[in-house]
Amino acid sequence: MRKLMICYSAFFIILAGKSASGSGGYTLTDTSVTSCVQKASRQLDEAFLLMEQHYYKKETVQWDTLKTAAKARLAAAGSCEGANETVDWCFRQISEKHSFIMPADKAAVYNLDTANRERKPSLFRLVGEIKGEVFANKGIAYLTLPWIGTADPAICTLIADSIQQLIARLDQPKISKWIVDLRKNTGGNCWPMLAGIGPLLGNGICGYFVSDTEKIPISYNNGAALQGRSIRCKITGNAYQTRIENKWIIVLTGPLTSSAGEIVALSFKGKKQTWLYGEATAGLTTANATYTLSDRSVLVLTVCQEADRYGRVQEGKIIPDKVVSSEAIFDFEDPVKQEAMMLLHIL
């Protein structure tokens, strides 16, 4: 069983279940089916054990009542694949929006588990678009920070390297103003995001994971993103440093900015000469840990809350410093980006 603090977004994984009715149904008279239903019951027990131990709001849940209802639901379904759907049903009953079951095939993609996959997924399935542009006459550089749907260390390092290399290319003489666009960042793995954006974030603590028993710092230091003292992702070679240390930064957010994307937004919140522009984020501002179950599916379980660099716990959606509607006005194709550029231009 493996536990890793992540910031995974429920928007990225599309859960798939198989119905126990119609042509896809099962009958319990088949010995093999009976055996796999028993296996599903054991898997449900595994999930409940972890949930009762590690769920960040465990004290608020009536576990005996929920477990009884879940077992009855699983038995009625008579499905070999019913455990995963039942766990997700449990999360709906307790109004938990960030925890979920990642099916075995999806988990193999996320972890790049080649032993359980016929082929490696293409990179475009694992990471969103990374792009940038320079407005030299205004001293402004713009870049997008992508969602990242993998925990594979080699790919995470590659992505972090790519983000820092993009920042280096954009960092032309007299560039002192930056726009970081998180509006399409639906989450995934926050560590390569933080390691990559580090030259703009700067060294030091930029947030915290907060539970009833501990407060673990999230930080960037010379090319590495750290959870406490543990390096979670580090670039190869030397970390890039921008030409101009005294930077002005605007971070763009929107309703798709979720989970790991919100971790990044929160890491910039309160930073000197930095503002958040756009619309409120998705509101998945909690952190998850992953637990591999016996069928190789992964329980992605919310285990703590998140706080900004000053230790202020974020409850739900992050409201930007300036709310700007994404609806086009004055023929602007991107009013949020344009308003950010207008402010930076006059600074």
Short mmCIF file of C-alpha atoms in Angstrom, two decimals:
data_model
loop_
_atom_site.label_atom_id
_atom_site.label_comp_id
_atom_site.label_asym_id
_atom_site.label_seq_id
_atom_site.Cartn_x
_atom_site.Cartn_y
_atom_site.Cartn_z
CA MET A 1 0.00 0.00 0.00
CA ARG A 2 1.44 3.36 -0.97
CA LYS A 3 0.57 6.72 0.51
CA LEU A 4 1.47 9.92 -1.30
CA MET A 5 0.16 13.39 -0.68
CA ILE A 6 -1.22 14.71 -3.94
CA CYS A 7 -3.62 17.37 -5.11
CA TYR A 8 -5.64 15.36 -7.55
CA SER A 9 -8.61 16.81 -9.39
CA ALA A 10 -11.84 14.92 -9.81
CA PHE A 11 -12.32 16.77 -13.10
CA PHE A 12 -9.50 14.89 -14.84
CA ILE A 13 -10.50 11.30 -14.17
CA ILE A 14 -13.79 10.21 -15.71
CA LEU A 15 -15.02 7.32 -13.61
CA ALA A 16 -16.55 4.35 -15.44
CA GLY A 17 -18.80 1.74 -13.90
CA LYS A 18 -20.49 -1.39 -15.27
CA SER A 19 -24.15 -1.87 -14.63
CA ALA A 20 -25.37 -5.04 -12.94
CA SER A 21 -28.61 -5.03 -14.88
CA GLY A 22 -29.67 -5.95 -18.42
CA SER A 23 -27.19 -7.71 -20.68
CA GLY A 24 -24.33 -6.70 -18.40
CA GLY A 25 -25.95 -8.26 -15.30
CA TYR A 26 -24.73 -11.11 -13.14
CA THR A 27 -26.32 -13.93 -11.18
CA LEU A 28 -24.93 -15.22 -7.92
CA THR A 29 -25.49 -18.87 -8.92
CA ASP A 30 -22.21 -18.84 -10.84
CA THR A 31 -19.37 -19.88 -8.50
CA SER A 32 -16.83 -17.61 -10.17
CA VAL A 33 -19.19 -14.65 -9.92
CA THR A 34 -19.89 -15.43 -6.26
CA SER A 35 -16.14 -15.44 -5.66
CA CYS A 36 -15.56 -12.06 -7.32
CA VAL A 37 -18.52 -10.51 -5.46
CA GLN A 38 -16.91 -11.68 -2.23
CA LYS A 39 -13.70 -10.09 -3.44
CA ALA A 40 -15.59 -6.83 -4.04
CA SER A 41 -16.89 -7.02 -0.47
CA ARG A 42 -13.36 -7.44 0.86
CA GLN A 43 -12.25 -4.48 -1.24
CA LEU A 44 -15.04 -2.38 0.22
CA ASP A 45 -13.77 -3.33 3.68
CA GLU A 46 -10.27 -2.22 2.67
CA ALA A 47 -11.57 1.16 1.57
CA PHE A 48 -13.60 1.66 4.74
CA LEU A 49 -10.62 0.83 6.94
CA LEU A 50 -8.58 3.54 5.20
CA MET A 51 -11.43 6.04 5.21
CA GLU A 52 -12.08 5.58 8.93
CA GLN A 53 -8.38 6.03 9.71
CA HIS A 54 -7.38 8.87 7.39
CA TYR A 55 -10.37 10.87 6.13
CA TYR A 56 -9.90 14.45 7.29
CA LYS A 57 -13.49 14.75 8.56
CA LYS A 58 -13.68 11.24 9.99
CA GLU A 59 -15.12 12.47 13.29
CA THR A 60 -18.21 13.84 11.52
CA VAL A 61 -19.19 10.57 9.79
CA GLN A 62 -21.49 7.91 11.24
CA TRP A 63 -19.32 5.09 9.99
CA ASP A 64 -21.39 2.13 11.23
CA THR A 65 -24.54 3.47 9.57
CA LEU A 66 -22.72 4.28 6.33
CA LYS A 67 -20.97 0.90 6.23
CA THR A 68 -24.23 -0.99 6.76
CA ALA A 69 -25.91 0.92 3.93
CA ALA A 70 -22.90 0.44 1.65
CA LYS A 71 -22.77 -3.32 2.19
CA ALA A 72 -26.49 -3.61 1.51
CA ARG A 73 -26.06 -1.62 -1.69
CA LEU A 74 -23.14 -3.79 -2.82
CA ALA A 75 -25.05 -7.01 -2.06
CA ALA A 76 -28.10 -5.81 -3.98
CA ALA A 77 -25.97 -4.93 -7.00
CA GLY A 78 -24.38 -8.39 -7.09
CA SER A 79 -21.63 -6.89 -9.23
CA CYS A 80 -18.00 -7.89 -9.44
CA GLU A 81 -17.13 -4.24 -10.05
CA GLY A 82 -19.51 -2.89 -7.42
CA ALA A 83 -16.99 -1.96 -4.74
CA ASN A 84 -15.63 1.07 -6.59
CA GLU A 85 -19.06 2.44 -7.39
CA THR A 86 -20.16 1.87 -3.80
CA VAL A 87 -17.19 3.78 -2.40
CA ASP A 88 -17.99 6.71 -4.66
CA TRP A 89 -21.62 6.44 -3.52
CA CYS A 90 -20.38 6.72 0.08
CA PHE A 91 -18.53 9.91 -0.73
CA ARG A 92 -21.72 11.36 -2.19
CA GLN A 93 -23.60 10.48 0.99
CA ILE A 94 -21.16 12.47 3.13
CA SER A 95 -20.98 15.34 0.58
CA GLU A 96 -17.30 14.72 -0.09
CA LYS A 97 -16.45 16.14 -3.53
CA HIS A 98 -12.68 15.64 -3.72
CA SER A 99 -12.24 11.96 -2.76
CA PHE A 100 -12.89 9.16 -5.24
CA ILE A 101 -11.84 5.75 -6.52
CA MET A 102 -9.47 5.69 -9.46
CA PRO A 103 -10.13 2.43 -11.36
CA ALA A 104 -7.18 0.13 -11.95
CA ASP A 105 -6.80 1.00 -15.64
CA LYS A 106 -6.82 4.74 -14.89
CA ALA A 107 -4.41 4.23 -12.00
CA ALA A 108 -2.03 2.39 -14.32
CA VAL A 109 -2.02 5.45 -16.59
CA TYR A 110 -1.51 7.89 -13.72
CA ASN A 111 1.34 5.85 -12.23
CA LEU A 112 2.65 4.86 -15.67
CA ASP A 113 2.46 1.23 -14.57
CA THR A 114 3.79 -0.45 -17.70
CA ALA A 115 3.50 -3.90 -16.13
CA ASN A 116 -0.28 -3.61 -16.25
CA ARG A 117 -0.58 -1.77 -19.57
CA GLU A 118 0.12 -2.91 -23.11
CA ARG A 119 1.61 0.43 -24.10
CA LYS A 120 2.65 3.70 -22.57
CA PRO A 121 0.09 6.50 -22.88
CA SER A 122 1.06 9.40 -25.11
CA LEU A 123 2.29 12.53 -23.37
CA PHE A 124 -0.72 14.60 -24.44
CA ARG A 125 -2.90 12.31 -22.27
CA LEU A 126 -0.77 13.13 -19.24
CA VAL A 127 -0.25 16.88 -19.41
CA GLY A 128 -2.15 19.94 -20.61
CA GLU A 129 -0.91 22.59 -23.00
CA ILE A 130 2.16 24.62 -22.04
CA LYS A 131 2.54 27.84 -23.98
CA GLY A 132 3.91 31.33 -23.60
CA GLU A 133 4.33 34.65 -25.36
CA VAL A 134 6.16 37.91 -24.82
CA PHE A 135 4.83 41.46 -25.16
CA ALA A 136 8.24 43.11 -25.19
CA ASN A 137 6.95 46.65 -25.69
CA LYS A 138 4.99 46.30 -22.45
CA GLY A 139 7.60 44.34 -20.52
CA ILE A 140 5.11 41.49 -20.02
CA ALA A 141 5.51 37.73 -20.37
CA TYR A 142 2.56 35.34 -20.38
CA LEU A 143 2.50 31.58 -19.82
CA THR A 144 0.01 28.82 -19.10
CA LEU A 145 0.59 26.25 -16.38
CA PRO A 146 -0.94 22.89 -17.37
CA TRP A 147 -2.80 20.15 -15.56
CA ILE A 148 -0.54 17.15 -14.96
CA GLY A 149 -2.10 13.69 -14.84
CA THR A 150 0.84 11.51 -13.87
CA ALA A 151 2.94 10.60 -10.85
CA ASP A 152 5.75 9.07 -12.93
CA PRO A 153 8.96 10.72 -11.63
CA ALA A 154 10.71 10.89 -15.01
CA ILE A 155 7.76 12.59 -16.72
CA CYS A 156 7.22 14.94 -13.77
CA THR A 157 10.86 16.02 -13.98
CA LEU A 158 10.53 16.48 -17.74
CA ILE A 159 7.48 18.70 -17.28
CA ALA A 160 9.11 20.77 -14.53
CA ASP A 161 12.18 21.20 -16.76
CA SER A 162 9.98 22.28 -19.67
CA ILE A 163 8.19 24.92 -17.59
CA GLN A 164 11.45 26.41 -16.31
CA GLN A 165 12.90 26.36 -19.82
CA LEU A 166 9.84 28.22 -21.10
CA ILE A 167 10.25 30.84 -18.37
CA ALA A 168 13.90 31.24 -19.39
CA ARG A 169 12.92 31.78 -23.05
CA LEU A 170 10.27 34.32 -22.11
CA ASP A 171 12.59 36.16 -19.72
CA GLN A 172 13.94 38.67 -22.19
CA PRO A 173 15.65 41.94 -21.17
CA LYS A 174 13.32 44.36 -19.34
CA ILE A 175 10.63 41.72 -18.70
CA SER A 176 9.50 42.49 -15.16
CA LYS A 177 5.80 41.64 -15.37
CA TRP A 178 4.33 38.16 -15.64
CA ILE A 179 0.93 36.58 -16.20
CA VAL A 180 0.49 32.96 -15.06
CA ASP A 181 -2.68 31.45 -16.52
CA LEU A 182 -4.28 28.67 -14.43
CA ARG A 183 -7.75 28.84 -15.99
CA LYS A 184 -7.41 25.46 -17.75
CA ASN A 185 -5.49 23.82 -14.94
CA THR A 186 -7.91 21.14 -13.76
CA GLY A 187 -5.40 19.63 -11.37
CA GLY A 188 -3.51 16.38 -11.06
CA ASN A 189 -0.03 16.35 -9.57
CA CYS A 190 0.92 19.69 -8.01
CA TRP A 191 4.62 18.95 -7.47
CA PRO A 192 5.96 19.36 -11.04
CA MET A 193 3.79 22.48 -11.34
CA LEU A 194 5.41 24.04 -8.27
CA ALA A 195 8.91 22.93 -9.28
CA GLY A 196 8.40 24.36 -12.76
CA ILE A 197 6.90 27.70 -11.76
CA GLY A 198 9.50 28.18 -9.02
CA PRO A 199 11.44 31.00 -10.72
CA LEU A 200 8.31 33.16 -10.43
CA LEU A 201 7.20 31.77 -7.10
CA GLY A 202 10.56 32.29 -5.42
CA ASN A 203 12.35 30.29 -2.73
CA GLY A 204 10.62 29.64 0.56
CA ILE A 205 7.38 28.37 2.07
CA CYS A 206 4.36 29.04 -0.16
CA GLY A 207 1.64 27.05 1.62
CA TYR A 208 0.76 24.33 4.10
CA PHE A 209 -1.07 21.03 4.43
CA VAL A 210 -3.09 21.34 7.62
CA SER A 211 -4.71 18.58 9.70
CA ASP A 212 -5.80 18.30 13.32
CA THR A 213 -2.40 16.96 14.28
CA GLU A 214 0.13 18.63 11.99
CA LYS A 215 0.94 21.53 9.71
CA ILE A 216 3.30 20.53 6.90
CA PRO A 217 4.92 23.30 4.84
CA ILE A 218 4.85 23.33 1.04
CA SER A 219 7.89 25.07 -0.38
CA TYR A 220 10.07 25.74 -3.40
CA ASN A 221 13.84 25.80 -3.10
CA ASN A 222 16.27 26.10 -6.01
CA GLY A 223 14.43 23.90 -8.49
CA ALA A 224 12.76 21.57 -6.01
CA ALA A 225 9.19 21.39 -4.71
CA LEU A 226 9.05 20.06 -1.18
CA GLN A 227 6.47 18.62 1.19
CA GLY A 228 8.01 19.27 4.58
CA ARG A 229 11.61 18.18 4.13
CA SER A 230 10.84 15.67 1.38
CA ILE A 231 11.59 16.60 -2.22
CA ARG A 232 8.57 15.66 -4.35
CA CYS A 233 9.86 16.93 -7.69
CA LYS A 234 13.15 18.51 -8.74
CA ILE A 235 14.38 19.82 -12.06
CA THR A 236 17.57 18.56 -13.65
CA GLY A 237 20.53 20.92 -13.61
CA ASN A 238 20.55 24.37 -12.07
CA ALA A 239 17.36 26.22 -11.24
CA TYR A 240 16.58 29.23 -13.41
CA GLN A 241 16.50 32.69 -11.88
CA THR A 242 14.77 35.57 -13.67
CA ARG A 243 16.82 38.54 -14.82
CA ILE A 244 14.76 40.94 -12.74
CA GLU A 245 14.15 39.92 -9.14
CA ASN A 246 11.52 42.57 -8.38
CA LYS A 247 8.62 41.18 -10.44
CA TRP A 248 4.94 42.02 -10.77
CA ILE A 249 2.75 38.95 -11.21
CA ILE A 250 -0.91 38.38 -12.01
CA VAL A 251 -2.32 34.85 -11.72
CA LEU A 252 -5.45 34.11 -13.76
CA THR A 253 -8.06 31.78 -12.27
CA GLY A 254 -11.48 30.45 -13.25
CA PRO A 255 -14.03 27.73 -12.44
CA LEU A 256 -11.86 25.05 -14.07
CA THR A 257 -8.91 25.92 -11.83
CA SER A 258 -9.13 22.93 -9.54
CA SER A 259 -7.30 20.94 -6.87
CA ALA A 260 -3.61 21.01 -7.82
CA GLY A 261 -4.31 24.13 -9.89
CA GLU A 262 -5.76 25.68 -6.76
CA ILE A 263 -2.65 24.71 -4.78
CA VAL A 264 -0.61 26.78 -7.24
CA ALA A 265 -3.04 29.70 -7.07
CA LEU A 266 -2.92 29.54 -3.27
CA SER A 267 0.89 29.44 -3.34
CA PHE A 268 0.90 32.86 -5.04
CA LYS A 269 -1.83 34.30 -2.81
CA GLY A 270 -0.40 36.99 -0.54
CA LYS A 271 2.94 37.13 -2.33
CA LYS A 272 4.32 40.66 -2.64
CA GLN A 273 3.34 42.48 -5.87
CA THR A 274 1.11 39.57 -6.90
CA TRP A 275 -2.62 39.47 -7.56
CA LEU A 276 -5.21 36.89 -8.58
CA TYR A 277 -7.51 37.93 -11.44
CA GLY A 278 -10.51 36.26 -13.03
CA GLU A 279 -13.25 34.13 -11.54
CA ALA A 280 -13.60 31.95 -8.45
CA THR A 281 -11.91 28.54 -8.56
CA ALA A 282 -13.61 25.13 -8.34
CA GLY A 283 -13.33 24.91 -4.56
CA LEU A 284 -11.39 21.63 -4.18
CA THR A 285 -8.91 23.24 -1.81
CA THR A 286 -8.09 20.10 0.14
CA ALA A 287 -5.25 17.62 -0.29
CA ASN A 288 -5.49 13.93 -1.06
CA ALA A 289 -3.40 10.87 -0.33
CA THR A 290 -3.41 7.77 -2.53
CA TYR A 291 -3.87 4.20 -1.33
CA THR A 292 -3.57 1.23 -3.67
CA LEU A 293 -6.25 -1.42 -3.09
CA SER A 294 -6.02 -5.15 -3.73
CA ASP A 295 -7.44 -4.92 -7.27
CA ARG A 296 -4.87 -2.21 -8.13
CA SER A 297 -7.51 0.51 -8.09
CA VAL A 298 -6.50 3.55 -6.04
CA LEU A 299 -8.44 5.22 -3.25
CA VAL A 300 -7.83 8.95 -3.62
CA LEU A 301 -8.77 10.18 -0.17
CA THR A 302 -8.94 13.71 1.21
CA VAL A 303 -6.74 13.76 4.30
CA CYS A 304 -6.18 17.43 5.13
CA GLN A 305 -6.90 21.05 4.31
CA GLU A 306 -4.68 23.58 2.56
CA ALA A 307 -3.43 26.96 3.73
CA ASP A 308 -1.64 29.87 2.09
CA ARG A 309 1.91 31.01 2.83
CA TYR A 310 0.72 32.76 6.00
CA GLY A 311 -0.98 29.65 7.33
CA ARG A 312 -4.50 30.85 6.61
CA VAL A 313 -6.67 27.81 5.85
CA GLN A 314 -8.57 28.08 2.57
CA GLU A 315 -12.22 27.07 2.82
CA GLY A 316 -13.70 26.19 -0.56
CA LYS A 317 -13.39 28.40 -3.63
CA ILE A 318 -10.51 30.86 -3.98
CA ILE A 319 -11.95 34.28 -4.75
CA PRO A 320 -9.53 36.35 -6.85
CA ASP A 321 -8.36 39.78 -5.74
CA LYS A 322 -10.22 41.20 -8.71
CA VAL A 323 -13.21 39.38 -10.16
CA VAL A 324 -13.28 39.68 -13.95
CA SER A 325 -15.94 37.97 -16.03
CA SER A 326 -14.72 35.70 -18.80
CA GLU A 327 -17.53 36.92 -21.06
CA ALA A 328 -16.12 38.93 -23.97
CA ILE A 329 -16.59 42.71 -23.78
CA PHE A 330 -15.38 45.49 -26.04
CA ASP A 331 -14.56 42.81 -28.65
CA PHE A 332 -11.79 41.42 -26.45
CA GLU A 333 -11.29 37.74 -27.19
CA ASP A 334 -9.99 37.21 -23.66
CA PRO A 335 -11.19 39.95 -21.30
CA VAL A 336 -9.49 38.47 -18.21
CA LYS A 337 -6.08 38.39 -19.86
CA GLN A 338 -6.60 41.83 -21.40
CA GLU A 339 -7.53 43.41 -18.06
CA ALA A 340 -4.49 41.85 -16.42
CA MET A 341 -2.28 43.25 -19.18
CA MET A 342 -3.82 46.70 -18.80
CA LEU A 343 -3.00 46.79 -15.10
CA LEU A 344 0.55 45.53 -15.61
CA HIS A 345 1.11 48.05 -18.41
CA ILE A 346 0.50 51.02 -16.10
CA LEU A 347 2.61 49.69 -13.20
#
